[in-house]
């Protein structure tokens, strides 16, 4: 019986999660929604059964079959390849000394970087970490209406970029206070959602208010508690919010919240307001 699996290689590398299974079909599901095969990054799964270990490439599935209608294969003999789907900025000057840069592939690497022609510093660009809270109070969810661009006037969970020197939970609580004026206690992680195209990873925590008070901060024009049936899905700010809230509602309908990991592959050339222009790939839940 399959006792445990480990999944590696999320686009951010932030979260390493070990899943415990009670049976070969329980505790883990893979979901892929109408994504072309060429848009998928392979996920390496290492499974263990007793003393036997094997590696295989996880096949995204749709209605328990591949897109061409054939049954998904649980293994592959081809070597996995990893590629970056996001775009990078053109860095013309060194952030350390201000010297001009050249753009080439450094020795031993595979990706073009900006290299300072004076001090030799290599500029590495890394994904941004966005942290936030999904707060339930009296069977309602706290949302904020954005008073800044992008997605001005649309609804979001309180969330924002992590700062240097703080943990993910500290950042989520700070953003909640700044955007919703709410003091919260983090209960558990709910979702990690990677968005490779724009270089972002979302970590959303389940949280509860320590006091029943909230009010809009400088970046919000309004804060409101919504019953699950009244969540304004047509007026949400980002694809990440749409995915997170849909997953939460699905969990509540069948019992209790689980932990979710997934890759939101945004359609190239779409704006943040086109929140349905995505596929959710390699969705795992515990």
PDB file of C-alpha atoms in Angstrom:
ATOM      1  CA  UNK A   1       0.000   0.000   0.000  1.00  0.00           C
ATOM      2  CA  UNK A   2       1.263   3.425  -0.881  1.00  0.00           C
ATOM      3  CA  UNK A   3       2.198   5.051   2.392  1.00  0.00           C
ATOM      4  CA  UNK A   4       3.630   8.387   1.449  1.00  0.00           C
ATOM      5  CA  UNK A   5       4.555  10.566  -1.481  1.00  0.00           C
ATOM      6  CA  UNK A   6       6.634  13.636  -1.767  1.00  0.00           C
ATOM      7  CA  UNK A   7       6.121  16.263  -4.383  1.00  0.00           C
ATOM      8  CA  UNK A   8       8.935  18.479  -5.514  1.00  0.00           C
ATOM      9  CA  UNK A   9       9.602  21.248  -7.948  1.00  0.00           C
ATOM     10  CA  UNK A  10       6.947  23.915  -7.423  1.00  0.00           C
ATOM     11  CA  UNK A  11       7.857  27.007  -9.416  1.00  0.00           C
ATOM     12  CA  UNK A  12       8.773  28.897  -6.263  1.00  0.00           C
ATOM     13  CA  UNK A  13      10.461  26.110  -4.327  1.00  0.00           C
ATOM     14  CA  UNK A  14       8.886  27.622  -1.186  1.00  0.00           C
ATOM     15  CA  UNK A  15       6.850  24.751   0.110  1.00  0.00           C
ATOM     16  CA  UNK A  16       7.910  21.155   0.565  1.00  0.00           C
ATOM     17  CA  UNK A  17       4.967  19.113   1.725  1.00  0.00           C
ATOM     18  CA  UNK A  18       4.742  15.473   2.713  1.00  0.00           C
ATOM     19  CA  UNK A  19       1.414  13.787   2.145  1.00  0.00           C
ATOM     20  CA  UNK A  20       0.274  10.829   4.200  1.00  0.00           C
ATOM     21  CA  UNK A  21      -2.091   8.444   2.463  1.00  0.00           C
ATOM     22  CA  UNK A  22      -4.324   5.802   4.002  1.00  0.00           C
ATOM     23  CA  UNK A  23      -4.920   4.108   0.676  1.00  0.00           C
ATOM     24  CA  UNK A  24      -3.841   4.275  -2.905  1.00  0.00           C
ATOM     25  CA  UNK A  25      -6.709   6.575  -3.829  1.00  0.00           C
ATOM     26  CA  UNK A  26      -7.128   8.725  -0.736  1.00  0.00           C
ATOM     27  CA  UNK A  27      -5.629  12.010   0.323  1.00  0.00           C
ATOM     28  CA  UNK A  28      -4.332  13.122  -3.087  1.00  0.00           C
ATOM     29  CA  UNK A  29      -5.969  14.232  -6.280  1.00  0.00           C
ATOM     30  CA  UNK A  30      -4.585  15.655  -9.517  1.00  0.00           C
ATOM     31  CA  UNK A  31      -6.711  18.106 -11.452  1.00  0.00           C
ATOM     32  CA  UNK A  32      -5.888  19.810 -14.747  1.00  0.00           C
ATOM     33  CA  UNK A  33      -8.337  22.070 -16.545  1.00  0.00           C
ATOM     34  CA  UNK A  34      -8.078  22.244 -20.351  1.00  0.00           C
ATOM     35  CA  UNK A  35      -4.423  23.203 -20.633  1.00  0.00           C
ATOM     36  CA  UNK A  36      -2.463  22.416 -23.789  1.00  0.00           C
ATOM     37  CA  UNK A  37       0.264  19.854 -23.108  1.00  0.00           C
ATOM     38  CA  UNK A  38       2.973  22.253 -24.197  1.00  0.00           C
ATOM     39  CA  UNK A  39       2.112  24.647 -21.370  1.00  0.00           C
ATOM     40  CA  UNK A  40       2.800  22.226 -18.560  1.00  0.00           C
ATOM     41  CA  UNK A  41       5.885  21.985 -16.437  1.00  0.00           C
ATOM     42  CA  UNK A  42       6.669  18.445 -15.277  1.00  0.00           C
ATOM     43  CA  UNK A  43       6.236  17.580 -11.634  1.00  0.00           C
ATOM     44  CA  UNK A  44       8.511  14.932 -10.207  1.00  0.00           C
ATOM     45  CA  UNK A  45       6.870  12.551  -7.775  1.00  0.00           C
ATOM     46  CA  UNK A  46       8.832  10.203  -5.587  1.00  0.00           C
ATOM     47  CA  UNK A  47       6.752   7.403  -4.129  1.00  0.00           C
ATOM     48  CA  UNK A  48       7.739   4.896  -1.536  1.00  0.00           C
ATOM     49  CA  UNK A  49       6.255   1.498  -0.857  1.00  0.00           C
ATOM     50  CA  UNK A  50       8.198  -0.273   1.815  1.00  0.00           C
ATOM     51  CA  UNK A  51      11.821  -0.274   0.648  1.00  0.00           C
ATOM     52  CA  UNK A  52      11.055   0.302  -3.015  1.00  0.00           C
ATOM     53  CA  UNK A  53      11.404   3.809  -4.454  1.00  0.00           C
ATOM     54  CA  UNK A  54      10.605   4.974  -7.942  1.00  0.00           C
ATOM     55  CA  UNK A  55      10.325   8.266  -9.790  1.00  0.00           C
ATOM     56  CA  UNK A  56       7.785   9.181 -12.388  1.00  0.00           C
ATOM     57  CA  UNK A  57       6.461  12.223 -14.128  1.00  0.00           C
ATOM     58  CA  UNK A  58       2.992  13.181 -12.953  1.00  0.00           C
ATOM     59  CA  UNK A  59       0.482  13.222 -15.804  1.00  0.00           C
ATOM     60  CA  UNK A  60      -2.105  15.961 -15.650  1.00  0.00           C
ATOM     61  CA  UNK A  61      -5.514  14.386 -16.028  1.00  0.00           C
ATOM     62  CA  UNK A  62      -8.896  15.504 -17.196  1.00  0.00           C
ATOM     63  CA  UNK A  63     -11.851  13.311 -16.309  1.00  0.00           C
ATOM     64  CA  UNK A  64      -9.319  10.565 -15.530  1.00  0.00           C
ATOM     65  CA  UNK A  65      -7.877  10.655 -19.062  1.00  0.00           C
ATOM     66  CA  UNK A  66      -5.408  12.664 -21.077  1.00  0.00           C
ATOM     67  CA  UNK A  67      -6.577  15.383 -23.430  1.00  0.00           C
ATOM     68  CA  UNK A  68      -6.454  12.999 -26.375  1.00  0.00           C
ATOM     69  CA  UNK A  69      -8.789  10.593 -24.571  1.00  0.00           C
ATOM     70  CA  UNK A  70      -6.178   7.968 -23.737  1.00  0.00           C
ATOM     71  CA  UNK A  71      -5.594   6.693 -20.239  1.00  0.00           C
ATOM     72  CA  UNK A  72      -2.960   8.619 -18.270  1.00  0.00           C
ATOM     73  CA  UNK A  73       0.357   6.897 -17.698  1.00  0.00           C
ATOM     74  CA  UNK A  74       1.759   6.790 -14.196  1.00  0.00           C
ATOM     75  CA  UNK A  75       5.351   6.588 -15.370  1.00  0.00           C
ATOM     76  CA  UNK A  76       7.655   7.898 -18.049  1.00  0.00           C
ATOM     77  CA  UNK A  77      11.071   6.793 -19.148  1.00  0.00           C
ATOM     78  CA  UNK A  78      11.960  10.161 -20.677  1.00  0.00           C
ATOM     79  CA  UNK A  79      14.141  12.544 -18.699  1.00  0.00           C
ATOM     80  CA  UNK A  80      12.243  15.465 -17.183  1.00  0.00           C
ATOM     81  CA  UNK A  81      12.984  18.977 -18.372  1.00  0.00           C
ATOM     82  CA  UNK A  82      12.357  22.163 -16.454  1.00  0.00           C
ATOM     83  CA  UNK A  83      11.728  25.456 -18.179  1.00  0.00           C
ATOM     84  CA  UNK A  84      10.799  28.965 -17.168  1.00  0.00           C
ATOM     85  CA  UNK A  85       7.550  30.285 -18.603  1.00  0.00           C
ATOM     86  CA  UNK A  86       7.725  33.789 -17.138  1.00  0.00           C
ATOM     87  CA  UNK A  87       9.225  36.920 -18.604  1.00  0.00           C
ATOM     88  CA  UNK A  88      12.132  38.827 -17.077  1.00  0.00           C
ATOM     89  CA  UNK A  89      12.944  42.515 -16.977  1.00  0.00           C
ATOM     90  CA  UNK A  90      15.733  43.952 -19.066  1.00  0.00           C
ATOM     91  CA  UNK A  91      18.251  45.108 -16.462  1.00  0.00           C
ATOM     92  CA  UNK A  92      20.637  47.635 -18.009  1.00  0.00           C
ATOM     93  CA  UNK A  93      22.559  48.803 -14.945  1.00  0.00           C
ATOM     94  CA  UNK A  94      24.082  47.024 -11.975  1.00  0.00           C
ATOM     95  CA  UNK A  95      22.148  47.425  -8.743  1.00  0.00           C
ATOM     96  CA  UNK A  96      25.399  47.239  -6.756  1.00  0.00           C
ATOM     97  CA  UNK A  97      27.772  49.659  -8.503  1.00  0.00           C
ATOM     98  CA  UNK A  98      25.630  51.233 -11.223  1.00  0.00           C
ATOM     99  CA  UNK A  99      27.792  49.961 -14.055  1.00  0.00           C
ATOM    100  CA  UNK A 100      26.346  48.906 -17.420  1.00  0.00           C
ATOM    101  CA  UNK A 101      25.364  45.282 -17.854  1.00  0.00           C
ATOM    102  CA  UNK A 102      25.734  42.746 -20.613  1.00  0.00           C
ATOM    103  CA  UNK A 103      23.218  39.980 -21.173  1.00  0.00           C
ATOM    104  CA  UNK A 104      24.554  36.476 -21.607  1.00  0.00           C
ATOM    105  CA  UNK A 105      24.388  33.007 -20.081  1.00  0.00           C
ATOM    106  CA  UNK A 106      26.821  32.698 -17.145  1.00  0.00           C
ATOM    107  CA  UNK A 107      29.130  29.698 -17.051  1.00  0.00           C
ATOM    108  CA  UNK A 108      27.400  26.617 -15.706  1.00  0.00           C
ATOM    109  CA  UNK A 109      23.898  28.066 -16.091  1.00  0.00           C
ATOM    110  CA  UNK A 110      21.192  27.760 -18.716  1.00  0.00           C
ATOM    111  CA  UNK A 111      19.421  31.124 -18.593  1.00  0.00           C
ATOM    112  CA  UNK A 112      20.504  34.527 -19.818  1.00  0.00           C
ATOM    113  CA  UNK A 113      21.281  36.976 -17.005  1.00  0.00           C
ATOM    114  CA  UNK A 114      22.306  40.608 -16.681  1.00  0.00           C
ATOM    115  CA  UNK A 115      26.007  40.686 -15.756  1.00  0.00           C
ATOM    116  CA  UNK A 116      27.743  43.868 -14.674  1.00  0.00           C
ATOM    117  CA  UNK A 117      30.644  44.737 -16.993  1.00  0.00           C
ATOM    118  CA  UNK A 118      32.479  46.518 -14.143  1.00  0.00           C
ATOM    119  CA  UNK A 119      32.141  44.417 -10.985  1.00  0.00           C
ATOM    120  CA  UNK A 120      30.899  41.158 -12.520  1.00  0.00           C
ATOM    121  CA  UNK A 121      27.786  40.934 -10.322  1.00  0.00           C
ATOM    122  CA  UNK A 122      25.064  38.708 -11.791  1.00  0.00           C
ATOM    123  CA  UNK A 123      21.498  39.961 -11.403  1.00  0.00           C
ATOM    124  CA  UNK A 124      19.141  37.151 -10.410  1.00  0.00           C
ATOM    125  CA  UNK A 125      15.391  37.716 -10.539  1.00  0.00           C
ATOM    126  CA  UNK A 126      13.277  35.602  -8.229  1.00  0.00           C
ATOM    127  CA  UNK A 127       9.520  35.157  -7.817  1.00  0.00           C
ATOM    128  CA  UNK A 128       7.599  37.459  -5.482  1.00  0.00           C
ATOM    129  CA  UNK A 129       5.817  35.953  -2.494  1.00  0.00           C
ATOM    130  CA  UNK A 130       2.245  37.129  -1.894  1.00  0.00           C
ATOM    131  CA  UNK A 131       0.698  36.211   1.459  1.00  0.00           C
ATOM    132  CA  UNK A 132      -2.813  36.723   2.753  1.00  0.00           C
ATOM    133  CA  UNK A 133      -5.656  35.469   4.892  1.00  0.00           C
ATOM    134  CA  UNK A 134      -8.963  33.794   4.189  1.00  0.00           C
ATOM    135  CA  UNK A 135     -10.974  34.879   7.229  1.00  0.00           C
ATOM    136  CA  UNK A 136     -14.242  33.236   8.165  1.00  0.00           C
ATOM    137  CA  UNK A 137     -16.510  34.966  10.689  1.00  0.00           C
ATOM    138  CA  UNK A 138     -20.073  33.865  11.423  1.00  0.00           C
ATOM    139  CA  UNK A 139     -20.024  31.653   8.308  1.00  0.00           C
ATOM    140  CA  UNK A 140     -19.020  34.617   6.153  1.00  0.00           C
ATOM    141  CA  UNK A 141     -15.783  35.575   4.373  1.00  0.00           C
ATOM    142  CA  UNK A 142     -14.070  38.942   4.790  1.00  0.00           C
ATOM    143  CA  UNK A 143     -13.266  40.690   1.490  1.00  0.00           C
ATOM    144  CA  UNK A 144     -11.784  44.082   0.681  1.00  0.00           C
ATOM    145  CA  UNK A 145     -12.620  46.334  -2.280  1.00  0.00           C
ATOM    146  CA  UNK A 146      -9.372  47.610  -3.796  1.00  0.00           C
ATOM    147  CA  UNK A 147      -8.760  51.363  -3.895  1.00  0.00           C
ATOM    148  CA  UNK A 148      -5.534  51.041  -5.902  1.00  0.00           C
ATOM    149  CA  UNK A 149      -4.517  49.683  -9.290  1.00  0.00           C
ATOM    150  CA  UNK A 150      -4.442  47.083 -10.640  1.00  0.00           C
ATOM    151  CA  UNK A 151      -8.028  45.870 -10.326  1.00  0.00           C
ATOM    152  CA  UNK A 152      -9.309  49.092  -8.786  1.00  0.00           C
ATOM    153  CA  UNK A 153     -12.810  48.670  -7.361  1.00  0.00           C
ATOM    154  CA  UNK A 154     -12.724  44.874  -7.356  1.00  0.00           C
ATOM    155  CA  UNK A 155     -12.891  42.527  -4.393  1.00  0.00           C
ATOM    156  CA  UNK A 156     -10.001  40.593  -2.906  1.00  0.00           C
ATOM    157  CA  UNK A 157      -8.905  38.697   0.155  1.00  0.00           C
ATOM    158  CA  UNK A 158      -6.539  40.832   2.252  1.00  0.00           C
ATOM    159  CA  UNK A 159      -3.130  39.949   0.834  1.00  0.00           C
ATOM    160  CA  UNK A 160       0.097  41.509  -0.355  1.00  0.00           C
ATOM    161  CA  UNK A 161       3.840  41.103  -0.829  1.00  0.00           C
ATOM    162  CA  UNK A 162       5.975  39.693   1.974  1.00  0.00           C
ATOM    163  CA  UNK A 163       8.579  42.032   3.399  1.00  0.00           C
ATOM    164  CA  UNK A 164      12.194  41.159   4.153  1.00  0.00           C
ATOM    165  CA  UNK A 165      12.547  40.087   7.766  1.00  0.00           C
ATOM    166  CA  UNK A 166       9.070  38.682   8.291  1.00  0.00           C
ATOM    167  CA  UNK A 167       7.637  35.188   8.075  1.00  0.00           C
ATOM    168  CA  UNK A 168       4.791  34.244   5.784  1.00  0.00           C
ATOM    169  CA  UNK A 169       2.309  34.239   8.670  1.00  0.00           C
ATOM    170  CA  UNK A 170       3.553  37.599   9.940  1.00  0.00           C
ATOM    171  CA  UNK A 171       3.197  39.058   6.461  1.00  0.00           C
ATOM    172  CA  UNK A 172      -0.326  37.693   6.077  1.00  0.00           C
ATOM    173  CA  UNK A 173      -1.398  39.156   9.416  1.00  0.00           C
ATOM    174  CA  UNK A 174       0.229  42.512   8.614  1.00  0.00           C
ATOM    175  CA  UNK A 175      -1.458  42.744   5.222  1.00  0.00           C
ATOM    176  CA  UNK A 176      -4.802  41.908   6.827  1.00  0.00           C
ATOM    177  CA  UNK A 177      -4.354  44.694   9.335  1.00  0.00           C
ATOM    178  CA  UNK A 178      -3.237  47.193   6.679  1.00  0.00           C
ATOM    179  CA  UNK A 179      -6.021  46.413   4.207  1.00  0.00           C
ATOM    180  CA  UNK A 180      -8.913  45.425   6.472  1.00  0.00           C
ATOM    181  CA  UNK A 181      -8.067  46.836   9.896  1.00  0.00           C
ATOM    182  CA  UNK A 182      -8.601  43.363  11.346  1.00  0.00           C
ATOM    183  CA  UNK A 183      -6.493  41.600  13.947  1.00  0.00           C
ATOM    184  CA  UNK A 184      -6.376  37.903  13.157  1.00  0.00           C
ATOM    185  CA  UNK A 185      -4.995  34.594  14.363  1.00  0.00           C
ATOM    186  CA  UNK A 186      -3.624  32.288  11.670  1.00  0.00           C
ATOM    187  CA  UNK A 187      -5.108  28.794  11.942  1.00  0.00           C
ATOM    188  CA  UNK A 188      -3.476  26.806   9.145  1.00  0.00           C
ATOM    189  CA  UNK A 189      -2.137  27.092   5.585  1.00  0.00           C
ATOM    190  CA  UNK A 190      -4.910  26.722   3.014  1.00  0.00           C
ATOM    191  CA  UNK A 191      -3.340  27.126  -0.428  1.00  0.00           C
ATOM    192  CA  UNK A 192      -0.084  27.617  -2.271  1.00  0.00           C
ATOM    193  CA  UNK A 193      -0.740  28.840  -5.795  1.00  0.00           C
ATOM    194  CA  UNK A 194       2.183  29.421  -8.165  1.00  0.00           C
ATOM    195  CA  UNK A 195       1.761  31.788 -11.130  1.00  0.00           C
ATOM    196  CA  UNK A 196       4.930  31.264 -13.209  1.00  0.00           C
ATOM    197  CA  UNK A 197       4.042  33.702 -16.007  1.00  0.00           C
ATOM    198  CA  UNK A 198       4.141  36.719 -13.692  1.00  0.00           C
ATOM    199  CA  UNK A 199       6.651  35.318 -11.196  1.00  0.00           C
ATOM    200  CA  UNK A 200       4.384  35.158  -8.154  1.00  0.00           C
ATOM    201  CA  UNK A 201       3.537  32.586  -5.516  1.00  0.00           C
ATOM    202  CA  UNK A 202       0.493  33.014  -3.291  1.00  0.00           C
ATOM    203  CA  UNK A 203       0.363  31.557   0.214  1.00  0.00           C
ATOM    204  CA  UNK A 204      -3.121  31.885   1.690  1.00  0.00           C
ATOM    205  CA  UNK A 205      -3.792  31.048   5.331  1.00  0.00           C
ATOM    206  CA  UNK A 206      -7.049  30.254   7.067  1.00  0.00           C
ATOM    207  CA  UNK A 207      -7.495  32.748   9.892  1.00  0.00           C
ATOM    208  CA  UNK A 208     -10.020  34.048  12.387  1.00  0.00           C
ATOM    209  CA  UNK A 209     -10.516  37.529  13.799  1.00  0.00           C
ATOM    210  CA  UNK A 210      -9.451  37.956  17.416  1.00  0.00           C
ATOM    211  CA  UNK A 211     -11.950  40.819  17.742  1.00  0.00           C
ATOM    212  CA  UNK A 212     -15.063  41.350  15.592  1.00  0.00           C
ATOM    213  CA  UNK A 213     -13.831  44.670  14.259  1.00  0.00           C
ATOM    214  CA  UNK A 214     -12.624  45.603  10.775  1.00  0.00           C
ATOM    215  CA  UNK A 215     -12.464  48.716   8.630  1.00  0.00           C
ATOM    216  CA  UNK A 216     -10.907  49.640   5.268  1.00  0.00           C
ATOM    217  CA  UNK A 217      -7.280  50.702   5.265  1.00  0.00           C
ATOM    218  CA  UNK A 218      -5.595  53.122   2.835  1.00  0.00           C
ATOM    219  CA  UNK A 219      -5.607  50.589  -0.020  1.00  0.00           C
ATOM    220  CA  UNK A 220      -9.267  49.570   0.437  1.00  0.00           C
ATOM    221  CA  UNK A 221     -12.461  51.538  -0.138  1.00  0.00           C
ATOM    222  CA  UNK A 222     -14.694  49.020   1.618  1.00  0.00           C
ATOM    223  CA  UNK A 223     -14.519  45.832   3.688  1.00  0.00           C
ATOM    224  CA  UNK A 224     -17.434  43.482   3.995  1.00  0.00           C
ATOM    225  CA  UNK A 225     -18.363  40.016   5.233  1.00  0.00           C
ATOM    226  CA  UNK A 226     -19.967  37.910   2.510  1.00  0.00           C
ATOM    227  CA  UNK A 227     -22.019  34.757   2.915  1.00  0.00           C
ATOM    228  CA  UNK A 228     -20.630  32.029   0.658  1.00  0.00           C
ATOM    229  CA  UNK A 229     -23.614  32.287  -1.698  1.00  0.00           C
ATOM    230  CA  UNK A 230     -23.151  36.068  -1.961  1.00  0.00           C
ATOM    231  CA  UNK A 231     -19.430  36.232  -2.818  1.00  0.00           C
ATOM    232  CA  UNK A 232     -19.109  38.598  -5.827  1.00  0.00           C
ATOM    233  CA  UNK A 233     -17.394  36.179  -8.212  1.00  0.00           C
ATOM    234  CA  UNK A 234     -18.020  38.525 -11.156  1.00  0.00           C
ATOM    235  CA  UNK A 235     -16.158  41.319  -9.371  1.00  0.00           C
ATOM    236  CA  UNK A 236     -13.076  39.599  -7.985  1.00  0.00           C
ATOM    237  CA  UNK A 237      -9.664  41.168  -8.509  1.00  0.00           C
ATOM    238  CA  UNK A 238      -7.354  38.336  -9.591  1.00  0.00           C
ATOM    239  CA  UNK A 239      -7.363  34.739 -10.792  1.00  0.00           C
ATOM    240  CA  UNK A 240      -5.712  33.718  -7.526  1.00  0.00           C
ATOM    241  CA  UNK A 241      -8.708  35.030  -5.579  1.00  0.00           C
ATOM    242  CA  UNK A 242     -11.142  33.202  -7.854  1.00  0.00           C
ATOM    243  CA  UNK A 243      -9.261  29.924  -7.459  1.00  0.00           C
ATOM    244  CA  UNK A 244      -8.855  30.274  -3.681  1.00  0.00           C
ATOM    245  CA  UNK A 245     -12.501  31.061  -2.991  1.00  0.00           C
ATOM    246  CA  UNK A 246     -13.762  28.319  -5.318  1.00  0.00           C
ATOM    247  CA  UNK A 247     -11.531  25.765  -3.594  1.00  0.00           C
ATOM    248  CA  UNK A 248     -12.727  26.904  -0.180  1.00  0.00           C
ATOM    249  CA  UNK A 249     -16.393  26.631  -1.120  1.00  0.00           C
ATOM    250  CA  UNK A 250     -15.832  23.175  -2.629  1.00  0.00           C
ATOM    251  CA  UNK A 251     -14.175  22.044   0.607  1.00  0.00           C
ATOM    252  CA  UNK A 252     -16.934  23.421   2.819  1.00  0.00           C
ATOM    253  CA  UNK A 253     -19.594  21.662   0.778  1.00  0.00           C
ATOM    254  CA  UNK A 254     -17.985  18.262   1.347  1.00  0.00           C
ATOM    255  CA  UNK A 255     -16.810  18.729   4.916  1.00  0.00           C
ATOM    256  CA  UNK A 256     -13.901  20.938   5.974  1.00  0.00           C
ATOM    257  CA  UNK A 257     -11.054  22.917   4.378  1.00  0.00           C
ATOM    258  CA  UNK A 258      -8.054  20.991   3.083  1.00  0.00           C
ATOM    259  CA  UNK A 259      -4.620  22.101   1.942  1.00  0.00           C
ATOM    260  CA  UNK A 260      -4.246  22.840  -1.771  1.00  0.00           C
ATOM    261  CA  UNK A 261      -1.296  23.242  -4.103  1.00  0.00           C
ATOM    262  CA  UNK A 262      -1.672  24.261  -7.735  1.00  0.00           C
ATOM    263  CA  UNK A 263      -0.131  26.105 -10.658  1.00  0.00           C
ATOM    264  CA  UNK A 264      -2.193  28.905 -12.165  1.00  0.00           C
ATOM    265  CA  UNK A 265      -1.061  29.151 -15.769  1.00  0.00           C
ATOM    266  CA  UNK A 266      -2.229  32.530 -17.019  1.00  0.00           C
ATOM    267  CA  UNK A 267      -2.885  32.926 -20.723  1.00  0.00           C
ATOM    268  CA  UNK A 268      -0.030  35.049 -22.147  1.00  0.00           C
ATOM    269  CA  UNK A 269      -1.045  38.578 -23.057  1.00  0.00           C
ATOM    270  CA  UNK A 270      -4.051  38.756 -20.727  1.00  0.00           C
ATOM    271  CA  UNK A 271      -4.539  41.503 -18.150  1.00  0.00           C
ATOM    272  CA  UNK A 272      -4.998  40.973 -14.396  1.00  0.00           C
ATOM    273  CA  UNK A 273      -8.701  41.791 -14.798  1.00  0.00           C
ATOM    274  CA  UNK A 274      -9.204  38.760 -17.071  1.00  0.00           C
ATOM    275  CA  UNK A 275      -9.453  36.532 -14.037  1.00  0.00           C
ATOM    276  CA  UNK A 276     -10.833  33.513 -15.917  1.00  0.00           C
ATOM    277  CA  UNK A 277      -8.037  33.429 -18.493  1.00  0.00           C
ATOM    278  CA  UNK A 278      -6.114  30.629 -16.803  1.00  0.00           C
ATOM    279  CA  UNK A 279      -5.819  26.907 -16.262  1.00  0.00           C
ATOM    280  CA  UNK A 280      -5.269  25.274 -12.884  1.00  0.00           C
ATOM    281  CA  UNK A 281      -2.644  22.571 -13.318  1.00  0.00           C
ATOM    282  CA  UNK A 282      -1.128  19.966 -10.996  1.00  0.00           C
ATOM    283  CA  UNK A 283      -3.759  20.599  -8.353  1.00  0.00           C
ATOM    284  CA  UNK A 284      -3.013  18.533  -5.284  1.00  0.00           C
ATOM    285  CA  UNK A 285      -5.015  18.481  -2.088  1.00  0.00           C
ATOM    286  CA  UNK A 286      -4.601  16.804   1.263  1.00  0.00           C
TER     287      UNK A 286
END
